[in-house]
Coordinates of C-alpha atoms in Angstrom, one line a residue:
Chain A
M1 CA 0.0 0.0 0.0
S2 CA 1.8 3.1 -1.2
E3 CA 0.0 5.4 1.4
E4 CA 1.9 8.3 2.9
V5 CA 3.3 7.1 6.3
I6 CA 3.4 9.9 8.8
I7 CA 6.0 9.3 11.5
T8 CA 5.1 10.9 14.8
E9 CA 7.7 10.0 17.1
S10 CA 7.3 10.6 20.8
P11 CA 8.9 13.5 22.3
L12 CA 9.9 11.2 25.1
E13 CA 11.6 9.0 22.7
I14 CA 13.7 12.0 21.5
I15 CA 14.5 12.8 25.1
F16 CA 15.8 9.3 25.6
Q17 CA 17.9 9.5 22.5
L18 CA 19.3 12.8 23.6
L19 CA 20.2 11.4 27.0
E20 CA 21.7 8.3 25.4
K21 CA 24.0 10.3 23.2
K22 CA 25.4 12.0 26.3
H23 CA 25.4 8.7 28.4
L24 CA 23.1 10.3 30.9
D25 CA 20.3 8.5 32.8
F26 CA 17.0 10.4 33.3
S27 CA 17.4 12.0 36.7
S28 CA 16.4 15.5 37.0
I29 CA 20.0 16.8 36.8
S30 CA 20.6 15.1 33.5
L31 CA 17.2 16.3 32.2
V32 CA 18.2 19.9 32.9
K33 CA 21.4 19.3 31.0
I34 CA 19.5 18.1 27.7
T35 CA 16.9 20.8 27.8
D36 CA 18.7 23.0 25.4
D37 CA 19.5 20.0 23.1
F38 CA 15.7 19.4 23.0
L39 CA 15.0 22.9 22.2
Y40 CA 17.5 22.8 19.4
Y41 CA 16.0 19.6 18.2
I42 CA 12.6 21.2 17.9
Q43 CA 14.1 24.2 16.0
E44 CA 16.0 22.1 13.5
K45 CA 13.6 19.4 12.6
N46 CA 10.3 19.5 10.6
I47 CA 7.7 18.5 13.2
E48 CA 4.2 17.5 12.0
T49 CA 1.6 20.3 12.7
I50 CA -0.3 17.6 14.6
A51 CA 2.8 17.0 16.9
V52 CA 3.9 20.5 17.6
G53 CA 1.6 21.0 20.6
D54 CA 2.9 17.7 22.1
Y55 CA 6.7 18.7 21.6
L56 CA 5.8 22.1 23.1
E57 CA 4.3 20.4 26.0
A58 CA 7.4 18.2 26.7
L59 CA 9.5 21.4 26.1
S60 CA 7.5 23.3 28.8
K61 CA 8.1 20.5 31.3
L62 CA 11.8 20.4 30.7
L63 CA 11.9 24.1 31.0
L64 CA 10.1 24.0 34.3
L65 CA 12.5 21.6 35.6
K66 CA 15.5 23.9 34.5
I67 CA 13.8 26.9 36.0
N68 CA 13.3 25.0 39.4
H69 CA 16.9 23.9 39.2
I70 CA 18.2 27.4 38.6
L71 CA 16.0 28.8 41.5
K72 CA 16.8 25.7 43.6
I73 CA 13.2 24.8 44.1
I74 CA 12.9 21.0 44.7
E75 CA 10.1 19.4 43.1
P76 CA 9.3 16.0 44.7
E77 CA 8.3 14.1 41.6
P78 CA 8.7 16.1 38.4
E79 CA 5.9 15.1 35.9
I80 CA 8.4 14.7 33.0
R81 CA 10.4 12.2 35.1
I82 CA 7.3 10.0 35.9
N83 CA 6.5 10.0 32.2
L84 CA 10.0 8.9 31.2
E85 CA 10.0 6.2 34.0
R86 CA 6.8 4.7 32.5
Y87 CA 8.1 5.3 28.9
K88 CA 11.2 3.3 29.6
F89 CA 9.1 0.2 30.0
V90 CA 7.2 1.1 26.7
R91 CA 10.7 1.1 25.0
Q92 CA 11.5 -2.2 26.4
A93 CA 8.2 -3.8 25.4
R94 CA 8.7 -2.2 21.9
N95 CA 12.0 -3.9 21.5
K96 CA 10.7 -7.3 22.5
L97 CA 7.7 -7.0 20.3
K98 CA 9.8 -5.9 17.3
N99 CA 11.8 -9.0 17.5
L100 CA 8.9 -11.2 18.0
W101 CA 7.2 -9.5 14.9
L102 CA 10.1 -10.0 12.7
A103 CA 10.5 -13.7 13.6
G104 CA 6.8 -14.2 12.5
P105 CA 4.4 -15.2 11.1
I106 CA 4.4 -18.3 13.3
I107 CA 0.8 -19.4 13.2
L108 CA -0.9 -19.3 9.7
S109 CA -4.6 -19.3 8.7
S110 CA -5.7 -20.5 5.4
Q111 CA -4.6 -18.1 2.8
K112 CA -7.3 -19.1 0.4
L113 CA -9.6 -16.5 -1.1
T114 CA -12.8 -18.4 -0.8
S115 CA -15.1 -18.9 -3.8
K116 CA -18.9 -19.3 -4.1
L117 CA -20.4 -22.3 -2.2
I118 CA -23.9 -21.3 -2.5
F119 CA -26.1 -18.3 -3.3
I120 CA -28.6 -17.5 -0.8
A121 CA -30.7 -14.3 -1.2
P122 CA -30.0 -12.2 1.8
K123 CA -32.7 -10.4 3.6
I124 CA -31.6 -7.0 2.4
T125 CA -33.1 -4.6 -0.1
I126 CA -31.7 -1.8 -2.2
N127 CA -32.6 0.6 0.7
D128 CA -30.4 -1.3 3.2
L129 CA -27.6 -1.0 0.9
M130 CA -28.0 2.8 0.5
T131 CA -28.4 3.1 4.4
G132 CA -25.2 1.1 5.1
L133 CA -23.4 3.6 2.7
S134 CA -24.9 6.7 4.1
L135 CA -24.2 5.8 7.6
L136 CA -20.6 5.4 6.3
M137 CA -20.5 8.7 4.8
E138 CA -22.1 10.6 7.7
E139 CA -20.0 8.9 10.4
P140 CA -18.3 11.6 12.3
I141 CA -14.8 10.5 12.7
V142 CA -13.1 13.2 14.7
E143 CA -9.7 11.8 13.8
E144 CA -10.4 12.5 10.2
K145 CA -10.5 16.2 10.8
E146 CA -7.0 16.2 12.3
I147 CA -5.6 14.5 9.4
V148 CA -6.4 17.5 7.1
L149 CA -3.5 19.4 8.9
K150 CA -0.8 17.6 6.9
K151 CA 1.5 20.5 6.1
K152 CA 4.8 20.8 8.0
I153 CA 5.7 24.0 9.8
H154 CA 9.2 24.7 10.3
I155 CA 10.0 26.7 13.5
K156 CA 12.5 28.7 11.7
N157 CA 9.9 29.8 9.2
A158 CA 7.6 30.8 12.0
L159 CA 10.4 33.0 13.5
K160 CA 10.8 34.8 10.2
I161 CA 7.2 35.4 9.9
L162 CA 6.8 36.6 13.4
E163 CA 9.8 38.9 13.0
E164 CA 8.5 40.3 9.6
I165 CA 5.2 41.2 11.4
L166 CA 6.8 42.8 14.3
K167 CA 8.8 45.0 12.0
K168 CA 5.8 46.4 10.7
E169 CA 3.4 46.3 13.6
K170 CA 5.7 46.7 16.7
E171 CA 2.8 45.2 18.8
I172 CA 0.3 42.4 18.0
V173 CA -2.3 40.3 19.8
L174 CA -1.1 36.7 19.1
Q175 CA -4.6 35.2 18.9
D176 CA -6.0 37.9 16.6
T177 CA -3.1 37.7 14.3
F178 CA -2.8 33.9 13.7
K179 CA -6.2 32.2 13.7
E180 CA -5.3 28.7 12.7
K181 CA -4.7 26.5 15.7
G182 CA -1.7 24.5 14.6
F183 CA 0.0 27.6 13.2
L184 CA -0.7 29.7 16.4
I185 CA 1.1 27.1 18.5
V186 CA 4.2 27.2 16.4
I187 CA 4.2 31.0 16.5
F188 CA 3.8 30.8 20.2
L189 CA 6.9 28.7 20.4
A190 CA 8.7 31.1 18.1
S191 CA 7.7 34.0 20.4
L192 CA 9.1 32.1 23.3
L193 CA 12.3 31.8 21.6
L194 CA 12.4 35.7 20.9
Y195 CA 11.3 36.2 24.4
G196 CA 14.3 34.2 25.5
E197 CA 16.6 36.4 23.6
Q198 CA 14.8 39.4 25.0
A199 CA 13.8 40.5 21.6
I200 CA 10.2 40.9 22.5
Q201 CA 8.0 41.5 25.5
M202 CA 4.9 39.4 26.2
E203 CA 2.0 40.3 28.2
Q204 CA -1.0 38.2 29.3
E205 CA -3.4 39.7 31.9
N206 CA -4.9 36.3 33.1
I207 CA -4.5 32.6 32.0
F208 CA -6.6 32.1 28.8
D209 CA -6.5 35.9 28.1
K210 CA -5.1 37.0 24.8
I211 CA -1.3 37.4 24.6
I212 CA 0.2 40.7 23.5
I213 CA 3.6 40.7 22.0
R214 CA 5.7 43.9 21.8
S215 CA 9.0 44.2 20.0
N216 CA 12.0 45.5 21.7
R217 CA 14.0 45.9 18.6
E218 CA 14.5 49.1 16.7
Y219 CA 14.0 48.3 13.0
T220 CA 15.2 50.7 10.5
N221 CA 12.8 50.6 7.4
Chain B
M1 CA 7.9 -39.2 10.4
K2 CA 5.0 -37.9 12.5
Q3 CA 6.7 -34.4 12.2
E4 CA 6.9 -34.7 8.3
V5 CA 3.1 -35.7 8.2
N6 CA 2.2 -32.8 10.4
L7 CA 4.2 -30.4 8.3
L8 CA 2.6 -31.4 5.2
E9 CA -0.9 -31.0 6.8
A10 CA 0.2 -27.6 7.9
I11 CA 1.4 -26.5 4.6
L12 CA -1.9 -27.8 3.0
L13 CA -4.0 -25.8 5.3
A14 CA -2.0 -22.6 4.9
A15 CA -2.3 -22.9 1.2
S16 CA -5.9 -24.2 1.0
A17 CA -5.3 -24.6 -2.7
P18 CA -3.8 -27.5 -4.8
I19 CA -0.1 -27.8 -4.4
K20 CA 2.3 -29.6 -6.8
K21 CA 3.4 -32.9 -5.5
S22 CA 6.9 -32.4 -7.1
K23 CA 7.2 -29.1 -5.1
L24 CA 6.4 -30.8 -1.7
A25 CA 8.7 -33.8 -2.5
K26 CA 11.6 -31.4 -2.5
I27 CA 11.2 -30.6 1.2
I28 CA 9.5 -33.7 2.4
L29 CA 11.7 -37.0 2.5
D30 CA 9.7 -40.2 1.6
F31 CA 6.9 -37.8 0.3
E32 CA 4.5 -40.7 -0.9
L33 CA 4.9 -42.5 2.4
V34 CA 4.1 -39.2 4.3
L35 CA 1.3 -38.5 2.2
N36 CA -0.3 -42.0 2.8
E37 CA 0.2 -41.4 6.4
L38 CA -1.5 -38.2 6.4
K39 CA -4.5 -39.7 4.5
E40 CA -4.7 -42.4 7.0
S41 CA -4.7 -39.9 10.0
L42 CA -7.6 -37.9 8.4
S43 CA -9.5 -41.0 7.5
E44 CA -12.0 -40.3 10.6
H45 CA -12.0 -36.5 10.0
G46 CA -14.3 -34.0 8.3
I47 CA -11.5 -33.0 6.1
Q48 CA -9.6 -34.9 3.6
I49 CA -6.8 -35.1 1.0
F50 CA -8.0 -34.5 -2.5
E51 CA -5.4 -35.9 -5.0
S52 CA -5.1 -35.5 -8.7
E53 CA -2.3 -36.7 -10.8
N54 CA 0.2 -33.9 -9.9
E55 CA -1.5 -32.1 -7.2
I56 CA -3.0 -32.5 -3.7
E57 CA -5.2 -30.2 -1.6
L58 CA -6.9 -30.3 1.7
T59 CA -10.6 -30.2 1.2
T60 CA -13.9 -30.7 3.0
R61 CA -15.4 -34.3 3.0
E62 CA -18.2 -34.4 0.3
E63 CA -20.7 -35.8 2.6
F64 CA -20.8 -32.5 4.5
G65 CA -21.8 -30.5 1.3
E66 CA -25.4 -30.1 2.3
Q67 CA -24.8 -29.2 5.9
L68 CA -22.1 -26.8 4.9
K69 CA -24.6 -25.0 2.8
E70 CA -27.0 -24.9 5.5
F71 CA -24.5 -23.2 7.9
F72 CA -23.5 -20.6 5.2
K73 CA -27.2 -20.0 4.4
L74 CA -27.7 -19.0 8.1
E75 CA -24.7 -16.7 7.7
S76 CA -26.2 -15.0 4.7
E77 CA -29.6 -14.6 6.1
E78 CA -28.3 -12.4 9.0
L79 CA -25.7 -10.2 7.4
S80 CA -23.9 -8.2 10.0
T81 CA -23.6 -4.5 9.7
S82 CA -20.1 -4.7 8.6
L83 CA -20.8 -7.2 5.9
V84 CA -23.6 -4.9 4.7
E85 CA -21.0 -2.0 4.7
V86 CA -18.6 -3.9 2.6
L87 CA -21.4 -5.0 0.2
S88 CA -22.6 -1.4 -0.1
I89 CA -19.1 -0.3 -1.0
I90 CA -18.7 -2.9 -3.4
S91 CA -21.9 -2.3 -5.1
Y92 CA -21.6 1.5 -5.3
A93 CA -17.7 1.7 -5.8
G94 CA -17.0 -1.5 -7.5
P95 CA -15.1 -3.0 -9.0
I96 CA -12.8 -2.1 -6.3
S97 CA -9.7 -3.7 -4.7
R98 CA -9.3 -4.9 -1.1
S99 CA -7.1 -2.0 -0.3
G100 CA -9.6 0.4 -1.8
I101 CA -12.4 -1.0 0.4
E102 CA -10.0 -0.8 3.5
K103 CA -9.2 2.9 2.8
I104 CA -12.8 3.8 2.7
R105 CA -13.7 1.8 5.8
G106 CA -10.4 2.4 7.7
I107 CA -10.4 -1.2 8.8
N108 CA -9.0 -4.5 7.6
S109 CA -11.6 -6.3 5.7
V110 CA -10.1 -9.6 4.5
Y111 CA -12.6 -11.8 6.4
S112 CA -15.8 -9.8 5.4
L113 CA -14.6 -10.4 1.7
K114 CA -14.1 -14.0 2.3
R115 CA -17.6 -14.3 3.9
L116 CA -19.3 -12.4 1.0
L117 CA -17.5 -14.5 -1.6
I118 CA -18.7 -17.8 0.0
V119 CA -22.4 -16.8 -0.1
G120 CA -22.0 -15.7 -3.7
L121 CA -23.1 -11.9 -3.1
I122 CA -19.7 -10.7 -4.6
E123 CA -17.4 -11.9 -7.3
K124 CA -13.7 -11.5 -8.0
V125 CA -12.7 -9.6 -11.4
Y126 CA -9.1 -9.7 -12.5
N127 CA -7.8 -6.6 -13.9
S128 CA -6.8 -7.1 -17.5
Q129 CA -3.6 -5.1 -17.2
R130 CA -2.4 -6.2 -13.8
K131 CA -3.3 -9.8 -13.3
N132 CA -2.2 -9.9 -9.8
I133 CA -4.7 -7.2 -8.7
V134 CA -8.0 -8.6 -7.6
L135 CA -11.1 -6.5 -7.7
Y136 CA -14.5 -7.1 -6.4
K137 CA -18.0 -6.5 -7.8
P138 CA -21.6 -7.4 -6.7
S139 CA -22.5 -10.8 -8.3
G140 CA -25.1 -11.1 -11.0
E141 CA -27.4 -13.1 -8.7
F142 CA -27.2 -10.3 -6.1
L143 CA -28.2 -7.6 -8.5
K144 CA -31.0 -9.7 -9.6
H145 CA -32.1 -10.4 -6.1
L146 CA -32.2 -6.4 -5.7
G147 CA -34.4 -6.4 -8.8
I148 CA -31.9 -4.7 -10.9
T149 CA -29.7 -5.7 -13.8
A150 CA -26.8 -3.3 -13.5
V151 CA -25.4 -1.3 -10.7
E152 CA -26.1 2.0 -12.3
S153 CA -29.7 1.4 -11.4
L154 CA -28.9 1.6 -7.7
P155 CA -30.6 4.7 -6.2
N156 CA -28.3 7.8 -6.2
Y157 CA -25.6 5.6 -7.8
F158 CA -23.5 8.4 -9.4
E159 CA -23.8 10.7 -6.4
F160 CA -22.9 8.1 -3.9
R161 CA -20.1 6.6 -6.1
K162 CA -18.4 10.0 -6.5
N163 CA -18.8 10.6 -2.7
I164 CA -17.2 7.4 -1.5
I165 CA -14.5 7.1 -4.4
G166 CA -13.8 10.7 -3.8
Chain C
M1 CA -21.2 -36.9 18.0
K2 CA -18.3 -38.0 15.7
Q3 CA -20.5 -36.5 12.9
E4 CA -20.9 -33.1 14.5
V5 CA -17.2 -32.9 15.2
N6 CA -16.4 -33.5 11.6
L7 CA -18.9 -31.2 10.6
L8 CA -17.4 -28.3 12.7
E9 CA -14.0 -29.2 11.3
A10 CA -15.3 -28.9 7.7
I11 CA -17.0 -25.7 8.3
L12 CA -13.8 -24.2 9.5
L13 CA -11.9 -25.2 6.6
A14 CA -14.5 -24.1 4.2
A15 CA -14.8 -20.6 5.9
S16 CA -11.0 -20.1 5.9
A17 CA -11.7 -17.4 8.5
P18 CA -12.5 -17.0 12.2
I19 CA -16.0 -17.9 12.9
K20 CA -18.2 -16.7 15.9
K21 CA -18.7 -19.5 18.4
S22 CA -22.4 -18.2 18.8
K23 CA -23.2 -18.7 15.2
L24 CA -21.6 -22.2 15.3
A25 CA -23.7 -23.0 18.4
K26 CA -26.8 -22.4 16.5
I27 CA -26.3 -25.4 14.3
I28 CA -24.3 -27.6 16.4
L29 CA -25.8 -29.1 19.4
D30 CA -23.6 -29.3 22.6
F31 CA -21.3 -26.9 20.9
E32 CA -18.6 -26.6 23.7
L33 CA -18.5 -30.5 24.0
V34 CA -18.1 -30.8 20.3
L35 CA -15.4 -28.2 20.1
N36 CA -13.5 -29.9 22.9
E37 CA -13.7 -33.2 21.0
L38 CA -12.3 -31.5 17.9
K39 CA -9.3 -30.0 19.7
E40 CA -8.7 -33.4 21.1
S41 CA -8.9 -35.2 17.9
L42 CA -6.5 -32.6 16.4
S43 CA -4.0 -32.8 19.3
E44 CA -1.5 -34.8 17.4
H45 CA -1.9 -33.0 14.1
G46 CA -0.1 -30.3 12.3
I47 CA -3.2 -28.1 12.5
Q48 CA -5.1 -26.8 15.5
I49 CA -8.0 -24.7 16.5
F50 CA -7.0 -21.2 17.4
E51 CA -9.6 -19.8 19.9
S52 CA -10.2 -16.3 21.0
E53 CA -12.9 -15.1 23.3
N54 CA -15.7 -15.1 20.8
E55 CA -14.3 -16.9 17.7
I56 CA -12.6 -20.1 16.6
E57 CA -10.5 -20.7 13.6
L58 CA -8.5 -23.5 11.9
T59 CA -4.7 -22.7 11.7
T60 CA -1.4 -24.3 11.6
R61 CA 0.5 -25.3 14.7
E62 CA 3.1 -22.9 15.9
E63 CA 6.1 -25.4 15.8
F64 CA 6.0 -25.3 11.9
G65 CA 6.3 -21.5 11.8
E66 CA 9.8 -21.5 10.5
Q67 CA 9.3 -24.2 7.9
L68 CA 6.1 -22.6 6.6
K69 CA 7.7 -19.3 6.5
E70 CA 10.3 -20.9 4.2
F71 CA 8.0 -22.8 2.1
F72 CA 5.7 -19.9 1.4
K73 CA 8.6 -17.3 1.2
L74 CA 6.8 -15.0 3.9
E75 CA 8.3 -12.0 5.4
S76 CA 7.0 -9.8 8.2
E77 CA 5.9 -6.4 6.8
E78 CA 8.3 -3.7 7.9
L79 CA 6.7 -1.7 10.7
S80 CA 7.9 1.8 11.7
T81 CA 9.2 2.4 15.4
S82 CA 6.0 4.5 16.0
L83 CA 3.9 1.5 14.9
V84 CA 5.5 -1.1 16.9
E85 CA 5.5 1.3 19.9
V86 CA 1.6 1.9 19.7
L87 CA 1.2 -1.9 19.1
S88 CA 3.2 -2.7 22.2
I89 CA 1.3 -0.4 24.4
I90 CA -2.0 -2.0 23.2
S91 CA -0.6 -5.2 23.6
Y92 CA 0.7 -4.7 27.1
A93 CA -1.6 -2.2 28.4
G94 CA -4.8 -3.0 26.4
P95 CA -7.6 -2.9 26.1
I96 CA -6.9 1.1 26.1
S97 CA -8.4 4.1 24.8
R98 CA -6.7 6.5 22.3
S99 CA -6.3 9.1 25.0
G100 CA -4.7 6.5 27.2
I101 CA -2.1 5.7 24.4
E102 CA -1.5 9.4 23.9
K103 CA -0.9 10.1 27.5
I104 CA 1.8 7.3 27.7
R105 CA 3.5 8.3 24.5
G106 CA 3.0 12.1 25.1
I107 CA 2.0 12.5 21.5
N108 CA -1.0 12.3 19.2
S109 CA -1.2 8.8 17.9
V110 CA -4.1 8.9 15.4
Y111 CA -2.1 8.1 12.3
S112 CA -0.6 5.0 14.0
L113 CA -3.9 3.8 15.1
K114 CA -5.5 4.3 11.6
R115 CA -2.6 2.4 10.0
L116 CA -2.7 -0.5 12.6
L117 CA -6.5 -0.8 12.0
I118 CA -6.2 -1.0 8.3
V119 CA -3.5 -3.7 8.3
G120 CA -5.6 -5.5 10.8
L121 CA -3.2 -5.8 13.8
I122 CA -5.4 -4.1 16.3
E123 CA -9.2 -4.0 16.7
K124 CA -11.7 -1.7 18.3
V125 CA -13.6 -2.8 21.5
Y126 CA -16.6 -1.0 22.5
N127 CA -17.2 -0.5 26.2
S128 CA -20.6 -2.2 27.1
Q129 CA -21.4 0.6 29.6
R130 CA -20.2 3.5 27.7
K131 CA -20.8 3.1 24.0
N132 CA -18.9 6.1 22.9
I133 CA -15.6 5.1 24.3
V134 CA -13.6 3.2 21.9
L135 CA -10.8 0.9 23.3
Y136 CA -8.0 -0.9 21.2
K137 CA -6.8 -4.3 21.7
P138 CA -4.5 -6.6 19.5
S139 CA -6.1 -8.6 16.9
G140 CA -6.1 -12.4 16.6
E141 CA -4.3 -11.9 13.3
F142 CA -1.3 -10.1 15.4
L143 CA -1.2 -12.8 18.1
K144 CA -1.2 -15.5 15.4
H145 CA 1.8 -13.8 13.7
L146 CA 3.5 -13.8 17.0
G147 CA 2.6 -17.5 17.5
I148 CA 0.6 -16.9 20.7
T149 CA -3.1 -17.3 21.7
A150 CA -3.3 -14.6 24.4
V151 CA -1.3 -11.5 25.4
E152 CA -0.4 -13.0 28.7
S153 CA 2.1 -15.2 26.9
L154 CA 4.1 -12.0 25.7
P155 CA 7.6 -11.9 27.4
N156 CA 7.4 -9.9 30.7
Y157 CA 3.8 -9.4 30.2
F158 CA 2.7 -8.6 33.8
E159 CA 5.8 -6.7 34.8
F160 CA 5.6 -4.4 31.7
R161 CA 1.7 -4.2 32.1
K162 CA 2.0 -2.9 35.7
N163 CA 4.8 -0.4 34.9
I164 CA 3.1 1.0 31.8
I165 CA -0.5 1.3 33.3
G166 CA 1.0 2.7 36.5

């Protein structure tokens, strides 16, 4: 089947890989050490729109850990560590299963494509046939809608777009400027990067309120 | 010897189609002997070895013909929703391949196809260009049962067809 | 009784697919007894009854896996890491909902689920109390591929399950 296969790797997998590269375990201090690597990974890779929010969430958990570390706040059980502890077993299970899968097939069914044994008029009418089909067409598959968002968004592009706009506008309301959800998340991530560079100021009155972004840079037109 | 007999039986079940004796003799030592053993061991069973000059096949015993029909008749009389769904897709979007059906339904449909084939509601069509691709279409008998002679007479045929094929 | 046992065997071969026990029980008296007899009569054979919760099927016996793979030149389809990952969560922690899977992986898993459904390695289970909740479990097809009849036979099943479900 030549269908487009969309790979959505778990951010936890990426964190594990980054740790392994540096021969680190997943203690809090090790996680602090790879936070920047993870951020770099997100910036460099094309991440499916559908996955951007999830990567951002993982990043925010790592950043929280890092901030706590800098401020010397001791969190008893950081959430990201609990997630990784659990995911460690998923990785083990995955490896076992992969080997078992490759060794198969072990038990075979009959491969025969059967042929007609009898013809019995079924108790269905033309209308049943039509109903069967219309149900299929109407079936609200929530998952389908998400598949529409296929395009990839590069964070670098988002940064460029955001800077272009700020050059002209100086101040924008994030949610009013970017309506599309997937894109909004990427722009938000890009704005966090600019905020980190102190290139912008961000304001939000209350949680869930609109976010105002103001440029700190002096642009010469 | 017992191992070889069982291996032969397993091969025949997995294939459920005639296999060349010469091919089997290449991997089974004393093939004729093993074959006879297998026939012997199935002598009291509901399945048997059907042998022609060059090939053998695992088949059901003829005496069950009527009862088998009885059973599948029962199946056909109460088609499950998933069978009706597959039948609808084949009627409106056929001739269509298995993967085409699965793409529309989002679910593996091999067993539904086998069931519909047994009870004669659908038929296989081979693509003239690509012989290894099997397509499915409603059987003539089924259309007749619906009171039509061609799929185009199905209600909203062109509209529905366009919608599901996309 | 012998007749019924043989009829059951013949039906299973003719169907070449898993059949619902409830359907078989409609035409076979003392179905459970007959099924046990059939299993018994096949105990020394190369074929066996593969039984899941609701269905039974005639399959080959696991000890011939290697030889059948060679004879039919079968290969496992390549599965991406994400697919195997979702499959392992469903196998070890299933039946499990989409949101349960996504919580464990920390990522949207809709594509993987769709793909696994289409290739027939997982199945949907509907919760009897809450019909709108869909859970996923490994399919019989997948278990057969691995050569096991139940998830409990997976390596480290209970250890991994406990730690993954948490």
